[in-house]
Amino acid sequence: MAPAAPAPAREAPAPVSRPEGIAIAPSAPDTAPSEPQGDLTADAWLELVAGSQLNGPSKQLAAHSAFISYQHGVLKLAISPGFEYLSSDRSQAALIAAL
């Protein structure tokens, strides 16, 4: 009996790159905004989350999202790898709707 041929070497899969944050563009308001339009700050983000009508997973997503920047109508947030499970499509949609 002939020796078995060695199995072909497998290449390791390429690492998956993860975005550092979520870019959320605000929707156009139907009425006049209740807060002045300007650059949002990290402190203002925390106040916005605390005063929001969000609940459940979308509230947790907002609470665990770190403020990165708000420029030209684009809000950039980041979330720690341990809390990525909160970033479902449904939670993101609720957060976007609340903004």
Coordinates of C-alpha atoms in Angstrom, one line a residue:
M1 CA 0.0 0.0 0.0
A2 CA 1.4 3.4 -1.0
P3 CA 1.7 6.2 1.6
A4 CA -1.1 8.7 1.5
A5 CA -0.3 12.0 -0.2
P6 CA 0.0 14.9 2.2
A7 CA -3.0 17.2 2.4
P8 CA -2.7 20.5 0.5
A9 CA -1.8 23.4 2.7
R10 CA -4.7 25.8 3.4
E11 CA -4.2 29.5 3.4
A12 CA -5.3 31.3 6.5
P13 CA -8.4 33.5 5.9
A14 CA -7.7 37.2 5.6
P15 CA -8.6 39.1 8.8
V16 CA -11.9 40.9 8.7
S17 CA -11.5 44.6 9.1
R18 CA -14.0 46.3 11.3
P19 CA -15.0 49.9 11.0
E20 CA -13.9 52.1 13.9
G21 CA -17.3 53.7 14.2
I22 CA -20.7 54.0 12.7
A23 CA -21.5 57.1 10.6
I24 CA -25.0 58.2 11.1
A25 CA -26.4 61.0 9.0
P26 CA -29.4 62.8 10.5
S27 CA -32.7 62.8 8.7
A28 CA -34.2 66.0 7.6
P29 CA -36.4 67.4 10.3
D30 CA -40.1 67.9 9.5
T31 CA -40.3 70.8 12.0
A32 CA -37.8 73.3 13.3
P33 CA -35.1 71.6 15.4
S34 CA -35.5 72.0 19.1
E35 CA -31.7 72.5 19.6
P36 CA -29.4 74.8 17.7
Q37 CA -27.7 73.3 14.8
G38 CA -23.9 73.3 15.3
D39 CA -21.1 71.1 16.1
L40 CA -22.1 68.4 18.6
T41 CA -19.7 67.7 21.4
A42 CA -19.0 64.6 23.5
D43 CA -20.8 66.2 26.5
A44 CA -23.7 67.2 24.3
W45 CA -23.9 63.6 23.0
L46 CA -24.2 62.3 26.5
E47 CA -26.9 64.8 27.3
L48 CA -28.7 63.9 24.1
V49 CA -28.7 60.2 25.0
A50 CA -29.8 60.8 28.5
G51 CA -32.7 62.9 27.4
S52 CA -33.8 60.7 24.5
Q53 CA -36.9 58.7 24.2
L54 CA -34.9 55.6 23.3
N55 CA -35.4 52.4 25.2
G56 CA -34.2 48.8 25.2
P57 CA -31.3 47.8 22.9
S58 CA -31.3 51.1 21.0
K59 CA -30.9 53.0 24.3
Q60 CA -28.1 50.7 25.3
L61 CA -26.4 51.1 21.9
A62 CA -26.5 54.9 22.3
A63 CA -25.3 54.7 25.9
H64 CA -22.3 52.5 25.0
S65 CA -21.4 54.4 21.9
A66 CA -18.4 56.7 22.2
F67 CA -18.7 60.1 20.5
I68 CA -16.0 60.5 17.8
S69 CA -17.2 63.6 15.9
Y70 CA -20.1 65.5 14.4
Q71 CA -19.2 67.4 11.2
H72 CA -21.1 68.5 8.2
G73 CA -24.2 66.7 9.4
V74 CA -22.5 63.3 10.0
L75 CA -22.3 61.9 13.5
K76 CA -19.5 59.4 14.0
L77 CA -19.7 57.0 16.9
A78 CA -17.6 54.0 18.0
I79 CA -18.5 51.0 20.1
S80 CA -16.1 48.8 22.0
P81 CA -15.8 45.2 20.7
G82 CA -17.5 43.9 23.8
F83 CA -20.7 45.8 23.0
E84 CA -20.9 45.1 19.2
Y85 CA -23.8 42.8 19.8
L86 CA -25.9 45.9 20.6
S87 CA -25.3 47.2 17.1
S88 CA -28.1 45.4 15.3
D89 CA -29.8 46.8 12.2
R90 CA -32.9 47.4 14.3
S91 CA -31.1 49.2 17.1
Q92 CA -29.2 51.4 14.6
A93 CA -32.5 52.2 12.8
A94 CA -34.1 53.2 16.1
L95 CA -31.1 55.4 17.0
I96 CA -31.1 57.1 13.5
A97 CA -34.9 57.7 13.8
A98 CA -34.4 59.3 17.2
L99 CA -31.8 61.7 15.9

